[in-house]
Coordinates of C-alpha atoms and ligand atoms in Angstrom, one line a residue:
M15 CA 57.9 6.3 94.0
C16 CA 55.4 3.4 94.9
G17 CA 54.9 1.2 98.6
I18 CA 55.4 -2.2 98.9
V19 CA 54.9 -4.2 101.7
G20 CA 53.2 -8.1 102.4
Y21 CA 53.2 -11.0 105.5
Y22 CA 52.4 -14.3 105.9
G23 CA 52.2 -15.3 109.5
P24 CA 51.0 -15.5 113.0
Q25 CA 49.9 -11.7 113.6
N26 CA 47.1 -9.6 112.5
P27 CA 48.1 -8.6 108.4
K28 CA 46.7 -4.9 109.0
D29 CA 48.7 -4.3 112.0
V30 CA 51.7 -5.4 110.0
I31 CA 51.0 -3.7 106.6
I32 CA 50.0 -0.2 108.0
A33 CA 52.8 -0.4 110.5
G34 CA 55.4 -0.8 107.7
L35 CA 53.6 1.8 105.4
K36 CA 53.8 4.2 107.2
K37 CA 58.0 3.3 107.0
L38 CA 57.9 4.3 103.2
E39 CA 55.9 7.4 103.6
Y40 CA 59.1 8.9 103.0
R41 CA 58.6 8.1 99.5
G42 CA 55.8 9.8 98.3
Y43 CA 52.4 8.0 97.5
D44 CA 48.8 9.9 96.9
S45 CA 46.6 7.0 97.5
A46 CA 47.3 3.6 100.1
G47 CA 45.3 0.1 100.0
L48 CA 45.5 -2.7 101.8
T49 CA 44.3 -6.0 101.4
V50 CA 43.9 -8.7 104.2
L51 CA 42.9 -13.2 103.5
H52 CA 40.1 -12.3 105.8
Q53 CA 37.8 -15.8 106.6
G54 CA 38.8 -17.0 103.1
Q55 CA 37.8 -14.5 101.9
L56 CA 40.1 -11.6 100.1
K57 CA 39.5 -7.9 102.0
R58 CA 40.1 -5.1 100.3
V59 CA 40.0 -1.5 101.8
R60 CA 42.0 2.3 99.8
A61 CA 41.5 5.6 100.1
E62 CA 43.0 8.2 98.6
G63 CA 45.6 11.1 100.0
K64 CA 47.5 9.8 103.2
L65 CA 47.5 6.7 104.7
K66 CA 45.7 8.2 107.8
N67 CA 42.2 8.9 105.5
L68 CA 43.0 4.1 105.3
E69 CA 43.8 4.2 108.8
Q70 CA 39.7 5.9 109.3
K71 CA 38.3 3.5 107.1
I72 CA 39.7 0.9 108.7
I73 CA 38.5 1.3 112.2
G74 CA 35.9 -1.0 113.6
E75 CA 36.9 -3.4 110.5
K76 CA 37.4 -6.5 110.8
F77 CA 40.6 -8.8 110.2
D78 CA 41.8 -11.4 111.0
G79 CA 44.2 -14.3 108.8
H80 CA 48.2 -14.8 108.1
L81 CA 48.5 -13.0 104.5
G82 CA 48.3 -9.7 103.3
I83 CA 49.4 -6.8 101.3
G84 CA 49.3 -3.2 101.0
H85 CA 50.8 -0.2 99.4
T86 CA 51.1 3.4 98.9
R87 CA 50.7 5.0 94.6
W88 CA 52.8 7.8 93.7
A89 CA 50.6 7.7 90.5
T90 CA 52.4 7.3 86.8
H91 CA 49.1 6.5 84.9
G92 CA 45.5 7.5 85.9
V93 CA 45.1 10.3 88.2
P94 CA 45.4 9.7 91.7
S95 CA 41.6 8.2 93.9
E96 CA 40.1 5.5 95.5
R97 CA 39.9 3.5 92.5
N98 CA 43.1 4.1 90.8
A99 CA 45.0 2.8 94.9
H100 CA 46.2 -0.4 95.1
P101 CA 45.7 -3.0 95.7
H102 CA 44.3 -4.0 92.4
Q103 CA 41.5 -7.3 93.0
V104 CA 39.9 -9.7 89.8
Q105 CA 38.1 -12.5 90.5
G106 CA 40.0 -14.0 93.8
V107 CA 43.4 -12.3 93.0
S108 CA 44.8 -9.0 94.2
I109 CA 47.8 -7.6 93.9
V110 CA 50.5 -4.4 94.0
H111 CA 52.8 -3.1 91.8
N112 CA 55.3 -0.4 92.0
G113 CA 57.2 0.7 88.3
I114 CA 56.0 0.6 84.8
I115 CA 54.5 -1.3 82.4
E116 CA 55.2 -0.3 79.0
N117 CA 53.0 -2.7 77.0
Y118 CA 50.2 -2.3 78.7
L119 CA 48.6 -0.4 76.2
E120 CA 48.3 -3.3 74.1
I121 CA 47.5 -5.6 76.9
R122 CA 44.3 -3.6 78.2
E123 CA 43.3 -3.5 74.1
E124 CA 43.9 -8.2 74.4
L125 CA 41.4 -7.4 78.0
L126 CA 38.7 -5.8 76.4
A127 CA 38.3 -7.6 73.8
R128 CA 38.5 -10.4 75.6
G129 CA 35.8 -8.7 78.2
A130 CA 37.0 -7.7 80.8
K131 CA 35.5 -5.4 83.4
I132 CA 38.6 -2.9 83.8
T133 CA 37.5 -0.5 86.3
S134 CA 40.7 2.2 86.7
D135 CA 43.2 3.9 84.4
T136 CA 46.2 2.3 85.9
D137 CA 48.7 -0.3 84.0
S138 CA 48.6 -2.4 87.1
E139 CA 44.9 -3.5 87.2
L140 CA 46.2 -5.2 84.0
V141 CA 48.4 -7.0 85.7
A142 CA 45.7 -8.4 88.5
H143 CA 43.9 -9.2 85.2
L144 CA 46.1 -11.7 83.8
I145 CA 47.0 -13.3 86.6
A146 CA 43.5 -14.1 87.7
E147 CA 43.2 -14.9 83.8
E148 CA 45.9 -17.6 84.2
V149 CA 45.3 -18.9 87.8
Q150 CA 41.9 -20.4 86.4
K151 CA 44.6 -22.3 83.6
Q152 CA 47.2 -23.6 85.8
N153 CA 45.0 -23.5 89.5
D154 CA 48.7 -22.5 90.9
L155 CA 49.2 -19.0 91.9
L156 CA 53.3 -19.3 90.6
K157 CA 52.6 -21.0 87.1
A158 CA 50.2 -17.9 86.6
V159 CA 52.5 -15.4 87.6
Q160 CA 55.3 -16.9 85.5
I161 CA 53.1 -17.4 82.3
V162 CA 52.3 -13.9 83.1
L163 CA 55.7 -12.1 83.5
G164 CA 56.3 -13.6 79.8
K165 CA 53.8 -10.8 78.6
L166 CA 54.9 -7.8 80.6
R167 CA 57.4 -4.9 79.3
G168 CA 58.7 -2.5 81.9
A169 CA 60.3 -2.0 85.0
F170 CA 57.8 -3.3 87.9
S171 CA 58.1 -5.6 90.7
I172 CA 54.7 -7.3 92.1
L173 CA 53.7 -9.1 94.8
A174 CA 50.2 -11.7 94.6
I175 CA 47.8 -13.2 96.2
W176 CA 45.4 -15.4 95.6
E177 CA 41.9 -16.8 97.7
K178 CA 41.9 -20.3 96.6
Q179 CA 46.0 -20.8 98.3
P180 CA 45.7 -19.1 102.0
D181 CA 49.7 -19.5 102.1
R182 CA 50.7 -18.8 99.4
L183 CA 52.3 -14.9 98.7
V184 CA 54.7 -14.6 95.7
A185 CA 56.0 -11.9 94.1
F186 CA 58.8 -10.6 91.5
K187 CA 61.3 -7.6 91.4
D188 CA 62.8 -6.8 88.3
G189 CA 63.6 -3.1 89.3
P190 CA 62.3 -0.9 91.4
P191 CA 63.6 -3.3 94.9
L192 CA 62.3 -6.1 96.7
V193 CA 63.7 -7.6 100.3
V194 CA 62.6 -10.6 102.1
G195 CA 62.4 -10.4 105.2
L196 CA 63.2 -14.1 107.3
G197 CA 61.5 -13.6 110.8
D198 CA 60.2 -16.4 113.1
K199 CA 57.9 -18.5 110.9
E200 CA 56.9 -15.2 109.7
T201 CA 57.9 -13.3 106.2
F202 CA 58.1 -10.0 104.8
I203 CA 58.1 -8.7 101.5
V204 CA 58.5 -4.7 101.5
S205 CA 60.6 -2.3 99.0
D206 CA 62.6 -1.1 101.3
V207 CA 64.0 -3.0 104.9
Q208 CA 62.6 -0.2 106.7
A209 CA 58.8 -0.9 106.5
A210 CA 60.0 -4.7 108.3
L211 CA 63.2 -3.4 110.7
Q212 CA 60.0 -4.0 114.1
H213 CA 60.6 -7.9 112.8
T214 CA 63.6 -9.4 112.2
K215 CA 66.9 -8.2 111.1
K216 CA 68.0 -11.2 108.3
Y217 CA 66.7 -10.5 105.2
I218 CA 67.2 -11.6 101.1
Y219 CA 68.1 -8.9 99.1
L220 CA 66.3 -9.8 95.7
D221 CA 67.9 -9.6 92.1
D222 CA 66.0 -8.5 88.9
R223 CA 63.8 -10.9 87.4
E224 CA 63.6 -13.2 90.1
I225 CA 60.2 -14.8 92.1
V226 CA 60.0 -15.8 96.2
L227 CA 57.8 -18.2 96.6
V228 CA 56.3 -17.7 100.2
R229 CA 54.1 -20.8 101.4
G230 CA 53.2 -20.9 105.0
D231 CA 56.9 -20.7 106.2
Q232 CA 58.3 -21.5 103.9
V233 CA 60.6 -19.3 101.4
D234 CA 61.6 -20.2 97.7
I235 CA 63.6 -18.1 95.8
V236 CA 63.7 -19.1 91.6
D237 CA 63.9 -17.9 88.7
P238 CA 60.9 -17.7 85.9
T239 CA 61.3 -20.6 83.8
G240 CA 61.4 -22.2 88.4
K241 CA 64.4 -23.2 88.3
Q242 CA 65.4 -22.6 92.5
I243 CA 68.1 -19.5 93.5
K244 CA 70.4 -19.3 96.3
K245 CA 70.6 -16.4 97.4
Q246 CA 72.4 -15.4 100.6
I247 CA 70.6 -14.1 104.0
V248 CA 71.8 -11.0 105.2
E249 CA 71.6 -10.1 108.8
L250 CA 71.5 -6.7 109.9
N251 CA 73.2 -5.8 113.1
W252 CA 73.8 -2.0 112.4
S253 CA 74.2 1.3 114.9
A254 CA 72.6 3.4 115.7
E255 CA 74.6 4.9 113.0
Q256 CA 74.1 2.7 111.1
V257 CA 70.3 2.7 110.9
E258 CA 71.0 6.4 110.4
K259 CA 73.0 5.6 106.7
M260 CA 70.0 2.6 106.9
G261 CA 73.0 -0.5 106.5
Y262 CA 74.8 1.8 103.7
S263 CA 78.3 2.6 103.5
H264 CA 78.4 6.0 103.7
F265 CA 75.5 8.8 104.1
M266 CA 76.5 10.2 100.4
L267 CA 75.9 6.3 98.9
K268 CA 72.0 6.4 101.1
E269 CA 71.8 9.3 99.3
I270 CA 72.2 8.4 95.9
Y271 CA 70.3 5.6 96.7
E272 CA 67.2 8.3 98.0
Q273 CA 67.1 9.9 95.1
P274 CA 63.9 8.3 93.9
Q275 CA 62.3 9.5 96.9
A276 CA 64.2 12.3 96.8
I277 CA 62.5 13.2 93.3
A278 CA 59.8 12.3 93.5
S279 CA 59.1 14.7 97.1
A280 CA 61.0 18.0 95.6
M281 CA 57.5 17.5 92.0
E282 CA 55.2 16.4 94.7
P283 CA 53.8 20.1 95.6
H284 CA 54.1 21.2 92.6
I285 CA 52.1 18.8 89.8
D286 CA 48.7 18.0 90.2
S287 CA 48.8 14.4 89.4
E288 CA 45.2 14.6 89.0
T289 CA 45.1 16.6 85.5
H290 CA 48.9 16.5 85.1
S291 CA 49.3 19.8 85.2
I292 CA 51.4 22.3 86.7
R293 CA 50.9 24.5 89.4
L294 CA 53.6 26.0 91.9
K295 CA 52.6 25.1 95.3
N296 CA 53.8 28.4 97.8
V297 CA 56.4 29.8 96.3
G298 CA 55.4 33.0 99.1
F299 CA 57.0 36.1 97.3
G300 CA 57.1 38.3 100.4
T301 CA 56.1 35.8 103.0
A302 CA 58.9 34.8 105.2
P303 CA 59.5 30.9 105.2
Q304 CA 57.5 30.5 108.6
N305 CA 54.9 31.8 107.2
I306 CA 54.8 29.7 104.2
D307 CA 52.6 26.8 105.2
Q308 CA 49.7 28.5 105.7
L309 CA 49.4 30.2 102.8
N310 CA 46.5 29.8 100.4
T311 CA 47.7 28.0 97.5
L312 CA 45.2 28.8 94.6
V313 CA 45.9 32.7 96.7
D314 CA 49.5 32.2 96.3
W315 CA 49.7 31.1 92.9
E316 CA 47.9 33.7 91.9
K317 CA 50.4 35.4 93.9
T318 CA 53.2 33.5 91.9
C319 CA 51.2 34.4 88.2
A320 CA 51.1 37.9 88.4
T321 CA 55.0 37.7 89.7
L322 CA 56.6 36.0 86.8
K323 CA 55.0 37.1 84.6
G324 CA 56.4 40.5 84.8
I325 CA 59.0 39.1 84.6
N326 CA 61.4 39.1 81.0
K327 CA 65.1 37.6 82.6
V328 CA 66.3 34.8 84.8
M329 CA 69.2 35.2 86.4
I330 CA 70.9 32.4 88.4
I331 CA 73.3 32.7 91.1
A332 CA 75.1 29.6 92.7
C333 CA 78.3 27.4 93.9
G334 CA 79.6 24.1 92.8
T335 CA 77.0 21.7 92.1
S336 CA 74.2 24.4 92.6
Y337 CA 75.9 26.3 89.4
Y338 CA 75.6 22.6 87.7
A339 CA 72.3 22.6 88.0
G340 CA 71.8 26.2 87.6
L341 CA 73.3 26.1 84.0
A342 CA 70.6 22.8 83.3
G343 CA 68.5 25.3 84.7
K344 CA 68.9 28.1 81.0
Y345 CA 68.5 24.9 79.0
Y346 CA 64.7 23.8 81.0
I347 CA 64.2 27.7 81.0
E348 CA 65.5 28.7 78.0
Q349 CA 63.8 25.9 75.8
I350 CA 60.5 25.3 77.5
A351 CA 59.3 29.3 78.5
R352 CA 61.2 31.0 76.0
I353 CA 63.2 34.0 78.0
P354 CA 66.7 34.8 78.1
V355 CA 68.6 33.2 81.7
E356 CA 72.0 34.0 82.6
V357 CA 74.5 31.9 84.4
D358 CA 76.9 33.2 86.9
I359 CA 79.2 31.7 89.9
A360 CA 78.0 33.6 92.7
S361 CA 82.0 34.4 94.2
E362 CA 81.9 36.5 90.6
F363 CA 78.8 37.7 90.9
R364 CA 79.1 39.6 93.9
Y365 CA 82.4 41.5 92.8
R366 CA 81.7 41.9 89.2
K367 CA 79.1 45.2 89.2
P368 CA 76.5 43.4 86.6
V369 CA 74.4 45.6 85.2
L370 CA 70.8 43.8 86.6
Q371 CA 67.6 45.2 84.2
P372 CA 64.3 45.8 85.6
G373 CA 62.5 42.5 84.4
T374 CA 65.6 40.2 86.3
L375 CA 65.1 37.4 89.0
V376 CA 67.7 36.6 90.4
M377 CA 67.3 33.2 91.8
T378 CA 70.2 31.5 93.6
I379 CA 70.7 27.6 94.5
S380 CA 71.9 26.6 97.4
Q381 CA 71.0 23.0 98.9
S382 CA 72.7 24.5 102.5
G383 CA 71.3 27.7 102.1
E384 CA 74.1 28.5 103.8
T385 CA 76.9 29.4 101.4
A386 CA 78.8 32.7 101.8
D387 CA 79.1 33.5 98.2
T388 CA 75.6 32.2 97.3
L389 CA 74.2 34.8 100.5
A390 CA 76.5 38.3 99.5
A391 CA 75.0 37.8 95.9
I392 CA 71.5 37.8 96.8
R393 CA 71.7 40.7 98.9
L394 CA 73.4 42.8 96.2
A395 CA 70.0 41.5 93.9
K396 CA 67.8 43.0 96.8
E397 CA 69.7 45.9 96.9
S398 CA 69.8 46.1 92.9
G399 CA 66.0 46.4 93.3
A400 CA 65.7 42.7 91.7
T401 CA 63.5 40.1 92.6
T402 CA 64.5 37.2 94.5
L403 CA 63.6 33.8 94.3
S404 CA 65.7 30.8 96.3
I405 CA 66.3 27.3 95.7
C406 CA 67.1 25.7 99.3
N407 CA 67.5 22.6 101.1
V408 CA 66.9 24.0 104.5
K409 CA 63.6 25.8 105.3
N410 CA 64.4 29.0 107.2
S411 CA 68.2 28.6 106.0
T412 CA 70.4 32.0 105.7
I413 CA 69.1 32.6 102.4
D414 CA 65.7 31.4 102.6
R415 CA 65.2 34.2 105.7
E416 CA 66.5 36.4 102.8
A417 CA 64.4 36.0 99.4
H418 CA 61.2 37.5 98.5
G419 CA 60.0 33.8 96.8
H420 CA 60.5 30.0 98.4
L421 CA 61.0 26.7 96.1
Y422 CA 62.5 23.6 98.5
M423 CA 64.3 20.4 97.2
N424 CA 62.4 18.1 100.1
S425 CA 65.4 15.9 99.9
G426 CA 65.6 15.6 103.2
P427 CA 68.6 15.8 105.4
E428 CA 72.6 15.8 102.5
V429 CA 74.8 14.2 105.4
G430 CA 77.0 13.7 103.0
V431 CA 79.7 16.9 101.5
A432 CA 79.9 15.6 98.3
S433 CA 75.7 16.6 97.3
T434 CA 73.9 13.7 95.6
K435 CA 70.2 14.0 95.7
A436 CA 70.1 17.9 96.4
F437 CA 71.0 18.2 93.0
T438 CA 68.3 16.3 91.2
S439 CA 65.9 17.3 93.1
T440 CA 67.6 20.6 91.8
L441 CA 66.7 19.8 88.3
V442 CA 63.2 18.7 88.8
I443 CA 62.4 21.6 90.7
L444 CA 63.6 24.1 88.1
N445 CA 62.1 22.3 85.6
C446 CA 58.4 22.7 87.0
L447 CA 59.8 26.2 87.3
A448 CA 60.6 26.3 84.0
L449 CA 57.1 24.2 83.4
A450 CA 54.9 27.4 85.1
I451 CA 56.6 30.4 83.9
G452 CA 56.3 28.9 80.3
K453 CA 52.7 28.2 81.4
I454 CA 51.9 31.4 83.1
K455 CA 53.5 32.5 79.9
N456 CA 51.4 31.1 77.7
S457 CA 54.7 29.6 75.9
L458 CA 53.9 25.8 76.5
S459 CA 51.1 24.6 74.7
S460 CA 48.7 22.2 77.0
A461 CA 49.7 19.0 75.4
Q462 CA 53.3 19.7 75.9
E463 CA 52.8 20.0 79.3
K464 CA 51.2 17.0 79.8
E465 CA 54.0 15.7 78.1
H466 CA 56.5 17.1 80.0
I467 CA 54.8 16.1 83.8
Q468 CA 53.9 12.7 82.7
A469 CA 58.4 12.3 82.3
L470 CA 58.6 13.7 85.9
L471 CA 55.9 11.4 87.8
S472 CA 57.6 8.4 85.0
L473 CA 61.4 9.7 87.1
P474 CA 61.1 8.1 90.4
S475 CA 61.2 4.3 89.2
Q476 CA 63.7 5.1 86.0
V477 CA 65.6 6.4 89.3
E478 CA 66.0 3.2 90.9
V479 CA 66.0 0.8 87.9
V480 CA 69.9 2.6 86.7
L481 CA 70.2 2.2 90.7
A482 CA 70.0 -1.6 90.5
Y483 CA 72.3 -1.3 87.8
D484 CA 75.2 -0.7 90.2
K485 CA 77.5 -3.1 89.5
Y486 CA 78.3 -1.6 86.0
F487 CA 79.3 1.4 87.4
T488 CA 81.4 -0.1 90.5
E489 CA 82.9 -2.2 87.7
A490 CA 83.5 0.7 85.3
A491 CA 84.6 2.8 88.7
E492 CA 87.9 0.0 88.5
S493 CA 88.9 0.9 84.8
L494 CA 89.7 4.6 85.8
K495 CA 92.4 2.8 87.7
S496 CA 94.1 2.6 85.1
F497 CA 94.2 6.6 83.5
K498 CA 95.9 9.5 83.8
G499 CA 93.1 11.9 83.5
F500 CA 89.9 12.6 82.4
L501 CA 87.5 14.2 80.7
Y502 CA 83.6 14.9 81.1
M503 CA 81.6 15.4 77.9
G504 CA 78.0 15.9 76.9
R505 CA 76.1 18.0 74.7
G506 CA 73.0 20.0 75.2
V507 CA 71.2 19.9 78.9
S508 CA 74.6 17.0 79.0
Y509 CA 77.1 19.6 79.2
P510 CA 76.2 20.5 82.6
I511 CA 75.6 17.2 84.2
A512 CA 79.5 16.7 82.4
L513 CA 80.4 19.7 84.5
E514 CA 78.7 17.9 87.7
G515 CA 80.3 14.1 86.7
A516 CA 83.9 15.9 86.7
L517 CA 83.4 17.6 89.9
K518 CA 82.7 14.1 91.7
L519 CA 85.5 12.6 90.3
K520 CA 87.5 15.4 91.9
E521 CA 85.9 15.8 95.8
L522 CA 85.5 12.4 96.2
A523 CA 88.6 10.5 94.5
Y524 CA 91.5 13.9 94.3
L525 CA 91.8 12.8 90.5
H526 CA 91.8 15.9 87.8
A527 CA 88.9 15.6 85.8
E528 CA 87.3 18.1 83.9
G529 CA 84.1 18.5 82.3
Y530 CA 83.7 20.1 78.9
A531 CA 80.5 20.6 76.1
A532 CA 81.7 17.7 73.1
G533 CA 81.4 20.2 70.7
E534 CA 84.6 21.9 71.8
M535 CA 86.7 18.9 71.8
K536 CA 88.1 19.9 68.0
H537 CA 88.6 23.9 69.5
G538 CA 91.7 22.2 71.5
P539 CA 90.9 18.9 73.8
L540 CA 91.6 16.6 71.1
A541 CA 95.3 17.8 71.4
L542 CA 94.9 16.0 75.0
I543 CA 93.7 12.7 74.1
D544 CA 95.8 9.9 73.9
E545 CA 95.5 6.3 75.6
R546 CA 96.3 7.4 79.1
M547 CA 93.1 9.6 78.8
A548 CA 89.8 8.3 79.9
I549 CA 86.8 9.8 78.2
I550 CA 83.3 9.6 79.9
M551 CA 80.4 11.0 77.4
L552 CA 76.8 11.1 78.0
A553 CA 75.4 10.8 74.6
P554 CA 71.1 9.7 75.5
S555 CA 68.3 9.8 73.0
D556 CA 67.8 13.6 72.4
E557 CA 67.9 15.6 69.3
L558 CA 72.1 16.1 69.3
Y559 CA 72.6 12.1 70.1
E560 CA 74.1 11.8 66.4
K561 CA 76.6 15.2 66.8
T562 CA 77.2 13.5 70.6
V563 CA 78.8 10.6 68.2
S564 CA 80.3 12.0 65.7
N565 CA 82.4 13.8 69.1
L566 CA 82.8 10.3 70.0
E567 CA 84.5 8.7 67.1
E568 CA 86.7 11.7 66.5
A569 CA 88.0 11.3 70.8
K570 CA 88.6 7.2 69.1
A571 CA 90.5 8.0 65.9
R572 CA 93.2 9.5 68.3
G573 CA 93.0 6.4 70.5
G574 CA 91.0 7.5 73.5
K575 CA 89.2 5.5 75.5
I576 CA 86.1 5.6 75.9
I577 CA 83.2 5.3 78.4
S578 CA 79.9 5.8 77.2
I579 CA 76.3 6.9 78.4
G580 CA 73.6 6.2 76.4
T581 CA 69.4 4.8 75.8
G582 CA 69.4 1.0 76.2
E583 CA 70.8 -1.5 74.2
N584 CA 72.3 0.8 71.6
E585 CA 74.7 -2.1 69.6
K586 CA 77.0 1.7 67.7
L587 CA 78.1 3.6 71.0
K588 CA 79.1 0.0 72.6
K589 CA 81.2 -0.7 69.5
I590 CA 82.7 2.5 69.6
S591 CA 83.1 2.1 73.6
E592 CA 85.8 0.8 75.6
R593 CA 83.0 0.6 78.3
Y594 CA 79.2 1.3 77.8
L595 CA 76.5 1.6 80.8
S596 CA 72.9 1.7 79.9
I597 CA 70.2 4.0 80.7
P598 CA 66.5 3.5 80.6
K599 CA 64.9 6.2 77.5
A600 CA 63.5 9.4 78.9
H601 CA 62.8 12.9 77.8
W602 CA 65.5 15.1 77.0
S603 CA 64.6 16.8 80.2
T604 CA 64.7 14.1 82.5
N605 CA 67.5 12.3 80.4
P606 CA 70.0 15.0 82.8
V607 CA 68.5 13.2 86.3
I608 CA 69.2 10.3 85.3
S609 CA 72.6 10.1 83.6
V610 CA 74.2 11.7 86.3
I611 CA 73.5 8.6 88.2
P612 CA 76.4 6.3 86.7
L613 CA 78.8 8.7 87.3
Q614 CA 77.7 9.5 91.3
L615 CA 78.6 6.2 91.6
M616 CA 81.5 5.7 89.8
A617 CA 83.3 8.6 91.5
F618 CA 81.6 7.0 94.9
H619 CA 83.0 4.0 94.3
L620 CA 86.9 4.8 93.5
A621 CA 87.2 6.6 95.8
S622 CA 85.6 3.7 98.3
S623 CA 88.0 1.5 96.8
L624 CA 91.2 4.1 97.4
G625 CA 89.8 4.3 101.3
Y626 CA 89.3 7.9 100.6
D627 CA 86.5 9.2 102.9
V628 CA 83.7 9.6 101.0
D629 CA 81.4 11.4 103.0
Q630 CA 84.1 13.9 104.4
P631 CA 86.9 14.7 101.6
R632 CA 89.5 15.7 102.3
N633 CA 90.0 19.8 102.9
L634 CA 85.9 20.2 102.2
A635 CA 82.9 21.7 104.0
K636 CA 79.8 20.5 103.5
S637 CA 78.6 24.5 103.6
V638 CA 81.1 27.2 102.9
T639 CA 79.8 30.0 105.6
V640 CA 83.1 31.9 104.6
E641 CA 84.8 33.4 101.9
Ligands
AGP723 C1 79.7 19.5 96.1 O1 79.6 18.5 95.5 C2 80.3 20.2 96.9 N1 79.7 20.1 98.0 C3 79.9 22.1 96.4 O2 80.2 22.0 95.2 C4 78.4 22.3 96.3 O3 77.7 22.0 96.2 C5 79.0 24.2 96.7 O4 79.3 24.2 98.1 C6 77.2 24.9 97.1 O5 76.9 24.9 98.6 P1 75.5 24.7 98.6 O6 74.2 24.4 97.4 O7 74.8 24.8 100.0 O8 75.1 26.3 98.6

């Protein structure tokens, strides 16, 4: 997911920008760049790969001036390359962008028809062209940006500068986060406060559809019509622990909000964003975790292909939230790779004398890599002669060391007992694994592969958009207080997400909730439904949507009170539901990652408002290392 740093002030913009981008490296990226207004000219340097490549290119370069913008790019449209890196610059206008311009194809056609010289494959460059066209007419950057915003559809945040207004910086936020840091006669506009924390503790958090105009040391916030908006200035007086929590009230909330970069870090090693193809990196079958980084990636991929080619069944074993991720993995692997998958709870598997046929890959999922039941399960599988593969978040953990092959959630330390970012990172890893097995077994066409990869690359920005809707999930959480029971339901790959949502409410708010396959309602749960039973239904626009709506109407007819989660503006769901929560349109395989976010946040906000210890719920431990 992209990182943005903008600066106006007395310091050297290049230094402020590079230091800020380094603080944003956790967001995952594949190229970087900056532009500084240097002696009246926009001086731009960009580089593919990590920030050190950009720093190498600017050694010895002279930068003076007061104004600059910088960017780390997570490629969604256009491969990682210098020419696709931001900032994009057209006729004295330079911009950086985070998010997705949905109508970029029609904009590209219109610009080409007007003779625009388009030099990259990105949607972002088109914004620079549009602003450059308008600023010639308006002779003012803010006016040009306001007009261009009316031409764009999607979820995006943009920073723009123009060499003819050397004291101006204009920014716009709609979806991906942007925060304004207010220093002493200097202003920072960043994706995350971490990029400016060393300079100031005073911030304005932008809401969607707000525009920032920096004119020298004056900062104004306006709406798209230019009307002034009064914003609260937040002073971040953080303790050391709060810096660790990055200002969030709880580790769990921080980890929920880290999910865009967590899932980006999970998928990044395994996706070749040049060719939009899947290639698992350093699974290391037969290699101990401490030696994995020394592997030759191409040689390892050949070994992984040989190993996975020989399997004819996958057995997924885990506990709790990791088990629900495994259930989603069944849908991914069976639908994409067309091989049978069985999923089992580790504490059952280890005692039921399982029969493992030859050619079975036994895969464990464990955030901690220390869960006793899951460890026992992988040991039993190895004794039975099965090839084993671990998905975990802690490298060199016990389970990781026991497994033959290794995949990592890469989501960073997860402190909150209730698992969130590890769960969504696991869904992404399972998606990548299913694509790899499908490719190896020739059950996935290259067109399907590209379709899935594009959906995955768009996911971090889509998750950011959902997180921006948090105020609606807070309101929904409040409405749950009037119920005595909770039925979470979904169909297809949404069914495991319903189970996970119910678990979040149980373990955080200590309320009895049940996850159910929506098609099962008429086989019993329908008897439970009355006005005191809350129904939380996952109803994304996928191939089972119509059937899900029928299930909702069955519940509604019996007085059920419904909270539904669906794609975009959906009048039918709004009509049936007491409360409708919208999520962005996505691919069937990425809907689960997006639709679990509202469930995580509803459980978090309800538990917080009840005064419970969200990071350390009663009776629970982060890692259950005993039976
Ligand atoms: C999830 O919110 C719980 N903390 C719990 O169910 C957890 O997922 C389970 O104990 C498995 O832990 P692991 O992933 O570390 O093996």
